[in-house]
Structure formats: structure tokens, C-alpha cells
Coordinates of C-alpha atoms in Angstrom, one line a residue:
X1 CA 2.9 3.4 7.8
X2 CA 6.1 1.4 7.7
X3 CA 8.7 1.8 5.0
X4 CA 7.2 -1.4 2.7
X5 CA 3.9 0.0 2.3
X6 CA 5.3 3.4 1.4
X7 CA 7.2 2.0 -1.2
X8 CA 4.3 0.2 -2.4
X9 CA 2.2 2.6 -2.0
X10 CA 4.5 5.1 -4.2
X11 CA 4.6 2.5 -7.4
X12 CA 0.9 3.0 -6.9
X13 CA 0.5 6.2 -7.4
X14 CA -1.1 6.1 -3.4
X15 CA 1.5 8.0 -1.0
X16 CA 0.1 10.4 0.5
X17 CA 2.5 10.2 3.1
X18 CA 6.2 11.0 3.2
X19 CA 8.3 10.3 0.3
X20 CA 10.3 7.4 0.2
X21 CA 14.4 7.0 -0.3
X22 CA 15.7 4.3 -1.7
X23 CA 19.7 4.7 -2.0
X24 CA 21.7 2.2 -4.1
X25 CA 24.1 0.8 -1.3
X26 CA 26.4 -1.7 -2.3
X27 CA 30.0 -0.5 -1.8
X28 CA 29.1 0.9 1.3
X29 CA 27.4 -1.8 2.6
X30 CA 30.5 -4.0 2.5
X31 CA 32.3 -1.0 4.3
X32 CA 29.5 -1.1 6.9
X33 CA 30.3 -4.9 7.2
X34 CA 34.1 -4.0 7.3
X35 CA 34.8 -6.5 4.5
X36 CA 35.7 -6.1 0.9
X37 CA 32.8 -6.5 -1.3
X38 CA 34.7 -9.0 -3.6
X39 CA 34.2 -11.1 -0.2
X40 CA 30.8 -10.0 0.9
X41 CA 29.0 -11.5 -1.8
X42 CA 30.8 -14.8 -1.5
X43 CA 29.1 -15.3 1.4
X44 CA 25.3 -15.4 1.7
X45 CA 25.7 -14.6 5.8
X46 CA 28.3 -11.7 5.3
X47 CA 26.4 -10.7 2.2
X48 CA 22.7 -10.5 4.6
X49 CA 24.5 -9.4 7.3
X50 CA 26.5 -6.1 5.4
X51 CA 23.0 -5.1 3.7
X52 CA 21.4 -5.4 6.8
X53 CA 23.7 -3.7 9.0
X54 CA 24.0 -0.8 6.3
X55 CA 20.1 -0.6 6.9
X56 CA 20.0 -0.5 10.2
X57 CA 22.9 2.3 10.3
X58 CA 21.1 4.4 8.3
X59 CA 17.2 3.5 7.9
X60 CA 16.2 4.0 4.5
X61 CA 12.9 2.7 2.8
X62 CA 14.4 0.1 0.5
X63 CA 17.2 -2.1 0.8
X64 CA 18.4 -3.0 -3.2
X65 CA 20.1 -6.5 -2.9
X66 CA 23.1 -5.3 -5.4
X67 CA 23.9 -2.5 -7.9
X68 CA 26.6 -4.4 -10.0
X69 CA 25.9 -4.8 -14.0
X70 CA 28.4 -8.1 -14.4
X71 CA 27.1 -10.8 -12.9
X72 CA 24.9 -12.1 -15.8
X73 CA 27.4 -10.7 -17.9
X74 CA 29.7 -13.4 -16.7
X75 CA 27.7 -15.9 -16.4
X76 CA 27.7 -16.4 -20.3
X77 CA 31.4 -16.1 -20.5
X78 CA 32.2 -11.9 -19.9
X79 CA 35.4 -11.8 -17.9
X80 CA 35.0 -9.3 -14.6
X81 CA 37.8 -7.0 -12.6
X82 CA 37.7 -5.8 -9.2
X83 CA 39.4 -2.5 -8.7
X84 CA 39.6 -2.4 -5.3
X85 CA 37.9 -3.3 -1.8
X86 CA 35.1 -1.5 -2.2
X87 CA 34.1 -0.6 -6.1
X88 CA 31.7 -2.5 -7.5
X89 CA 33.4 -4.4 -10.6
X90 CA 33.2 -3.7 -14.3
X91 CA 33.0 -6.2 -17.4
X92 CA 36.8 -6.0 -19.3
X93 CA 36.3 -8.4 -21.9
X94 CA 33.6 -10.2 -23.5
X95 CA 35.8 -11.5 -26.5
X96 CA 35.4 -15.5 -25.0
X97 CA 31.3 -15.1 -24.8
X98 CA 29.6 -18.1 -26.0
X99 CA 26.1 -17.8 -27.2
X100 CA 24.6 -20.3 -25.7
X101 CA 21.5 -21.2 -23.1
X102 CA 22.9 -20.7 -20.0
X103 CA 21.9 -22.0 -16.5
X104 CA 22.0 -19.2 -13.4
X105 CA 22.6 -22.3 -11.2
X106 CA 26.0 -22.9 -12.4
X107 CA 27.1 -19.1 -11.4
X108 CA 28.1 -19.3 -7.5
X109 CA 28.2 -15.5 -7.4
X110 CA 24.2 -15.9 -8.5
X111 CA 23.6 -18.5 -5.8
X112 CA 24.8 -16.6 -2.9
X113 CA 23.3 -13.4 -4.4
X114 CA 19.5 -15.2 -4.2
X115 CA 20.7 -16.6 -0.5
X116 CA 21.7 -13.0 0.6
X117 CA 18.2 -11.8 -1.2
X118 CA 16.2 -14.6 0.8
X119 CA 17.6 -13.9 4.3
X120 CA 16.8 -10.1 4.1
X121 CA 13.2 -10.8 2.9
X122 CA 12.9 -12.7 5.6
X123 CA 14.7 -10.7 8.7
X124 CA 13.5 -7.1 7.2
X125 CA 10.7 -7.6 4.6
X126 CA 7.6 -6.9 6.2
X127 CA 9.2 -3.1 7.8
X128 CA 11.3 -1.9 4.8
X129 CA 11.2 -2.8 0.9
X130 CA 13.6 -5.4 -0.2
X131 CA 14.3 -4.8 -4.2
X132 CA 15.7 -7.4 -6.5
X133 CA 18.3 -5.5 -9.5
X134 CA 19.3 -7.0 -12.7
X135 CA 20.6 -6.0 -15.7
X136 CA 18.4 -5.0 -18.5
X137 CA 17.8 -6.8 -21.9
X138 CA 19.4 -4.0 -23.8
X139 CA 22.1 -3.4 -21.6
X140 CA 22.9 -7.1 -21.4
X141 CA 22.9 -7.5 -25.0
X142 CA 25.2 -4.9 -25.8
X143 CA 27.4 -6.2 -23.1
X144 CA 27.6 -9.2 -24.8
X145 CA 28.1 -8.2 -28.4
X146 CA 29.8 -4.9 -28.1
X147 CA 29.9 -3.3 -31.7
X148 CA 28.5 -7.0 -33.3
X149 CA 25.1 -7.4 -34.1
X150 CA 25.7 -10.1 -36.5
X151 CA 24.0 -12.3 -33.8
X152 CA 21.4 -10.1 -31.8
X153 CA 18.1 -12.0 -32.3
X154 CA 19.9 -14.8 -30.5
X155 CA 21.7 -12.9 -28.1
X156 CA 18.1 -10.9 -26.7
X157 CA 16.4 -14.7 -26.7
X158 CA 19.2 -15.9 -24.4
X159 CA 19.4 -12.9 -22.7
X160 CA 15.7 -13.7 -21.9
X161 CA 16.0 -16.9 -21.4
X162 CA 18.6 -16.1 -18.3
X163 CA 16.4 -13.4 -17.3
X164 CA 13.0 -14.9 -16.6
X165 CA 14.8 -17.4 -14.5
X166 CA 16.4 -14.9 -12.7
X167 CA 13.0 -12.8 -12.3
X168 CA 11.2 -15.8 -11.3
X169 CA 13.7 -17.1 -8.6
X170 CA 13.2 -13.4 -7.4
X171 CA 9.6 -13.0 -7.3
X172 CA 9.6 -16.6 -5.3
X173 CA 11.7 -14.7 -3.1
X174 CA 8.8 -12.3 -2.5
X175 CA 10.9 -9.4 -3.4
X176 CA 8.7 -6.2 -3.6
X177 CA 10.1 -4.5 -6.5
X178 CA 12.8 -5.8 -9.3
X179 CA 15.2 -2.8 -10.8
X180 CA 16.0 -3.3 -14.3
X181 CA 19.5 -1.5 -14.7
X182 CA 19.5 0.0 -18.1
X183 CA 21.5 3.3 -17.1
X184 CA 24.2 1.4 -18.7
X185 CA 24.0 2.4 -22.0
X186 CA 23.4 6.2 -20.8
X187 CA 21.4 8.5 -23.9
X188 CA 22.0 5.5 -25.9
X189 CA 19.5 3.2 -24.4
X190 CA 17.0 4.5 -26.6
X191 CA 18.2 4.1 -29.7
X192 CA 19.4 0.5 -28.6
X193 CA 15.7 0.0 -27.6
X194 CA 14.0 1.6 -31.2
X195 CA 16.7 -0.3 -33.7
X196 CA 15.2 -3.6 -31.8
X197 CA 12.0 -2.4 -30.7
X198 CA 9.7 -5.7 -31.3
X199 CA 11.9 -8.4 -29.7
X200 CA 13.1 -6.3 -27.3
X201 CA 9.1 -5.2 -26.5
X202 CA 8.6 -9.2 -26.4
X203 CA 11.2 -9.6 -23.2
X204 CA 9.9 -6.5 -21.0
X205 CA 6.1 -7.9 -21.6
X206 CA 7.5 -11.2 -20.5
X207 CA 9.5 -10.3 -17.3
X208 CA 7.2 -7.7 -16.3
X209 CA 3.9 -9.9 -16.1
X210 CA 5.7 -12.7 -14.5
X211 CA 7.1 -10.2 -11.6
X212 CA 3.8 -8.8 -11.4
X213 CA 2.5 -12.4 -11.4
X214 CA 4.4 -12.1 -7.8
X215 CA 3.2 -9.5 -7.2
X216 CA 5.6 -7.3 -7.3
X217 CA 6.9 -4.4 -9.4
X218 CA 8.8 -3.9 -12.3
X219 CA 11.3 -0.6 -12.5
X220 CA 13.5 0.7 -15.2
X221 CA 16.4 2.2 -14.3
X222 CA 17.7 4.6 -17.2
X223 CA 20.2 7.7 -17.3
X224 CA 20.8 10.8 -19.2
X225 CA 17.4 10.1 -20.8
X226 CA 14.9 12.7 -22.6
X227 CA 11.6 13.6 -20.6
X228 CA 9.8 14.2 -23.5
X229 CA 10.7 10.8 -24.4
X230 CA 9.2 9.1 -21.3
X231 CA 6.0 8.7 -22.7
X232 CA 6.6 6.7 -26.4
X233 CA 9.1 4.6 -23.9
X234 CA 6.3 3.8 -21.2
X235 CA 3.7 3.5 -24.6
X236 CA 6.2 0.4 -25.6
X237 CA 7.1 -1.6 -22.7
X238 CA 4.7 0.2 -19.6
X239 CA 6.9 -0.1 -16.5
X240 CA 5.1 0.6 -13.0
X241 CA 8.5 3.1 -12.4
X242 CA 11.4 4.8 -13.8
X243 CA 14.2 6.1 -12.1
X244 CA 15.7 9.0 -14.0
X245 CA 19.2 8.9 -13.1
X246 CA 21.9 11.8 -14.3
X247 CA 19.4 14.5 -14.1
X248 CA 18.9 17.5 -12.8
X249 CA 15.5 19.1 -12.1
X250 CA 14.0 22.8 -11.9
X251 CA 10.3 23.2 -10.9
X252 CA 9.2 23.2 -14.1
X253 CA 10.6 19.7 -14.4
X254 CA 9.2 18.3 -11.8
X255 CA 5.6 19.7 -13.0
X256 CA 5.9 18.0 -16.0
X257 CA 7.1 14.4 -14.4
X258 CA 4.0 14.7 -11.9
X259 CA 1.8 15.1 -15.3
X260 CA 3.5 12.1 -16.9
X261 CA 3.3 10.3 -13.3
X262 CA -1.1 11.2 -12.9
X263 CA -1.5 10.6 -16.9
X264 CA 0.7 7.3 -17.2
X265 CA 0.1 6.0 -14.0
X266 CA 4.0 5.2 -13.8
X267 CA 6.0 6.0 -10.5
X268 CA 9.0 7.9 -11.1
X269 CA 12.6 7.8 -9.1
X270 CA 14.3 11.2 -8.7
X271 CA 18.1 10.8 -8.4
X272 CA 19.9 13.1 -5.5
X273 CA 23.8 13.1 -6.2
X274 CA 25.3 11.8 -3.0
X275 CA 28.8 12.2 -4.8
X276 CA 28.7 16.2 -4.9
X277 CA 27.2 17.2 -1.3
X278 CA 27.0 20.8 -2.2
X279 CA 24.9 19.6 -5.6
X280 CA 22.8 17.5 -3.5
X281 CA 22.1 20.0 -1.5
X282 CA 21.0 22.1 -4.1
X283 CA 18.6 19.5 -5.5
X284 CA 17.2 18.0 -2.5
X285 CA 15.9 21.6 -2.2
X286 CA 14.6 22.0 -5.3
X287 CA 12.4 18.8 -5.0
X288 CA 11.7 19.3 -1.5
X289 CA 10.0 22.1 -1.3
X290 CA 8.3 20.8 -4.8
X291 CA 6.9 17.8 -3.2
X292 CA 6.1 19.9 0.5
X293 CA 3.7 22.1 -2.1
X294 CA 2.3 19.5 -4.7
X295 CA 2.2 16.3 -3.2
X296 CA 2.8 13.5 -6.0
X297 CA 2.0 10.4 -4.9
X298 CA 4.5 9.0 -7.3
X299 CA 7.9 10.1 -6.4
X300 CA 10.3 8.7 -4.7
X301 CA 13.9 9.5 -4.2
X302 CA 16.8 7.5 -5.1
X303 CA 20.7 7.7 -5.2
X304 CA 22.2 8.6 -8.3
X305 CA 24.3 5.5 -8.5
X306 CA 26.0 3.6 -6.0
X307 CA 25.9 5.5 -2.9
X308 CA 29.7 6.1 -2.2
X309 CA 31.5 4.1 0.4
X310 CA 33.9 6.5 1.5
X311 CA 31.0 9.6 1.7
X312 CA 31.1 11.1 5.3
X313 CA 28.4 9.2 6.8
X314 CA 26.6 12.1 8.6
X315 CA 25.6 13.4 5.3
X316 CA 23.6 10.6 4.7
X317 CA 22.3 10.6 7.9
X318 CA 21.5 14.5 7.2
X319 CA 19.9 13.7 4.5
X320 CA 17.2 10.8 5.6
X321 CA 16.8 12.8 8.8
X322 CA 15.2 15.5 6.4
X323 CA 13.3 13.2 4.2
X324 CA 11.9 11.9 6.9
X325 CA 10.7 14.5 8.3
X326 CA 8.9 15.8 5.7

């Protein structure tokens, strides 16, 4: 079984094999590619080329096209600083937003993004997942407004708006998966999501059926969040996966997320903190040995965050060696 079927197999609740990994590399790719990322994704071929050259480095299950929350932040207006050669960027201001209907063509950094996207479907797609990310409809909106939800009803419809293009330009790109990156707003994603609930219910039903309408999956990324609050989340907008970022799991944990995962029918993504080797370490163990005993077919591991660019690369090499081996 090749790395694409695992994956798909895992949102399915169906892996019986291996568990997949699925590491957020963005930083580090453009390190791999010995360019600075600010110029790696100006470029569709150095962009392709970085993600795929990470891949073939390392030899993960999923390559995840980016793992940057501004780019539809600036698209309607959100001004964006790069810290240095290989950080991913942050939103500074968002004082100049307009609210307006905005068009992804007219964002150069979204055109080269889809190019980059397109050329690794096609070079690595059919041996190892290729996963679209974009920013979710709570995270975007509060981007956008900050402290101001004078205008919020219009905000989420343009935020919409922007992101069923984007999903749809993704699922033509026969991505197999699409992240949404909601991690953003940490523990406070939930409240976000609850003062909003019905419009914001409206997007999720709209972006998920149109990616599953290509087949493919939809993810929420979240972070610091609440199991016991997994199940009135997946109740309102039914994901096929979360990825529980920020946490860390004992065996009773991880008993608990394989009931939500069998009842739910919802994958779950269990974060490994690449940052703190002697932490990962520690968890890795933890959920190793749970998953050598019980089996879920629903997990999968991830990166908690971006994978760093300057982490001595034999401990990720340690790492999937292990994995893989399982």
C-alpha cells in the first residue's frame, strides 16, 4: 500500500496498515531548496521543486502545499511581514481591509501557490497524498475584523465567497485532502464558532460538500481544543478529520479519541512536537505503543505546527524510520 491510499484509507476509518505522518513542511522545505521562502513561493518551479525535494529527503505520507495563515488575509487588503528567510510570515495590520468581493486571481502569491499545488499532483500524486491548506472561516474573519464585529455577517459571506473559489480551484487540482487551519484562534475557536454558529454552519456545509464533490476530504485543523468538546463540534459542521494540535496525550486519551474516531466516524490527527525532541520523544512513545496494541484505523500523526527548518534533520529521519516501521 502506497502512501496515498494510506492516507485515504485513514480519513476512512480503513487502515489497517501502518499509521501515516503527515508533517507540516513549509520553512523547511525552502531550506531543503536552499532559497528563502519569501522567494520559493514566487515561483511555481522553485515552489514544486522545494516541496518535492523536502519529500524526497525525507519520505513522509503527505506533502501539505503550505502552512501559512496570510495569504487570503491579504488578498482583501491585510498587510503581511516576513521575519526572516525561512519563517513563515504573520498578518501585522488589517486596519486598510476593505469589505468587499474579492477575486483570488488578482493575488499572484495565490496563482503561483495553485501552479506549485498542480505540478506536485501531478509528479507525486498517485505515491504520496498531496493536501491543499487554507485558512478557516473563523479564523479568517477574525483576521479581518480583529475586536469589530460591527460587520461580521458580511465579513463570513466574503470570506465564503473567497473560499469556495479557492476550494474549488483545489479540488480541480485533484488534491486528496484540504486542511482548514483554524489553530489560529487557539481555545478560542470555539467560542468564535458558538457566538456565530448558524452562518458559520452555512460555510463548512458549503466547502465541505463541494471538496467532497472532488472527492476529496475535508480536515479541521484546531489547537488547545477540549476533547469532550469534539463531539457537539463534529454534531455542527461533521468534518471527515481533526487534527488536535497543542496537545498532549496519556493512554487514557487516546482511548477516548479511538471511541470518538469508531462512534463519529471522523479521522483524528495526533500532533508530535518536532520543536522539543526530548517531548517528542516522550509522546511518540505514548502513542506508539497505543496504536502497536489497539489498532485505530483513524489516526494519523502530524507535526505540531510547521516542522522547524533549522531541526537537525536526522531526527526527523529517526522519527519516520520508526513510524514506518511499525
Amino acid at each position: 500500500m502506497n502512501s496515498n491510499t494510506a492516507f485515504r484509507d485513514t480519513i476512512k476509518l480503513m487502515n489497517r496498515d501502518r499509521p501515516v505522518f503527515v508533517p507540516f513542511v513549509y520553512g523547511l522545505a525552502a531550506r531543503t531548496g536552499q532559497l528563502p521562502l519569501q522567494e520559493m513561493v514566487s515561483d511555481a518551479s522553485y515552489y514544486a521543486h522545494s516541496l518535492e525535494e523536502a519529500y524526497e529527503l525525507f519520505k513522509y505520507d503527505g506533502i501539505v502545499n503550505h502552512y501559512d495563515a496570510t495569504i487570503e488575509a491579504e488578498v482583501f487588503g491585510c498587510e503581511v511581514a516576513w521575519p526572516d528567510d525561512y519563517a513563515a510570515p504573520s498578518v501585522t495590520d488589517c486596519s486598510q481591509v476593505e469589505l468587499r468581493e474579492v477575486n483570488p486571481e488578482e493575488s499572484y502569491r495565490i496563482q503561483v501557490l495553485l501552479e506549485a499545488t498542480k505540478r506536485t499532483v501531478m509528479s507525486k500524486g498517485k505515491d504520496v497524498a498531496v493536501i491543499g491548506t487554507l485558512t478557516g472561516p473563523v479564523s479568517l474573519v477574525k483576521t479581518l475584523l480583529g475586536d469589530n464585529n460591527g460587520n461580521i455577517e458580511n465579513a463570513i459571506s466574503l470570506a465564503k465567497n473567497l473560499l469556495m473559489r479557492l476550494v474549488r480551484s483545489l479540488g480541480e487540482l485533484r488534491v486528496d485532502s484540504v486542511f482548514f487551519r483554524e489553530d489560529l484562534l487557539g481555545a478560542g475557536y470555539r467560542d468564535e464558532l458558538q457566538s456565530h454558529q448558524k452562518p458559520y454552519t452555512d460555510v463548512y456545509t458549503t466547502l465541505f460538500n463541494l471538496i467532497k464533490h472532488y472527492n476529496g476530504s475535508p480536515v479541521l485543523i484546531v489547537k488547545d481544543f477540549k476533547m469532550d468538546s469534539i463531539a457537539d463540534l463534529h454534531r455542527i459542521i461533521t468534518p471527515s478529520g481533526l487534527v488536535l494540535l497543542g496537545k498532549k496525550f496519556s493512554e487514557d486519551d487516546l482511548a477516548y479519541l479511538h471511541g470518538l474516531s469508531d462512534s463519529l466516524k471522523i479521522s483524528i490527527g495526533l500532533p508530535l512536537p518536532l520543536k522539543d525532541p526530548p517531548e517528542l520523544w516522550k509522546q511518540f512513545a505514548v502513542i506508539s505503543q497505543y496504536l502497536s496494541k489497539h489498532r485505530p484505523t483513524g489516526f494519523f500523526y502530524v507535526s505540531d505546527g510547521d516542522v522547524p527548518y533549522d531541526m537537525p534533520p536526522e531526527v526527523l529521519h529517526d522519527l519516520i524510520a520508526k513510524i514506518q516501521s511499525a
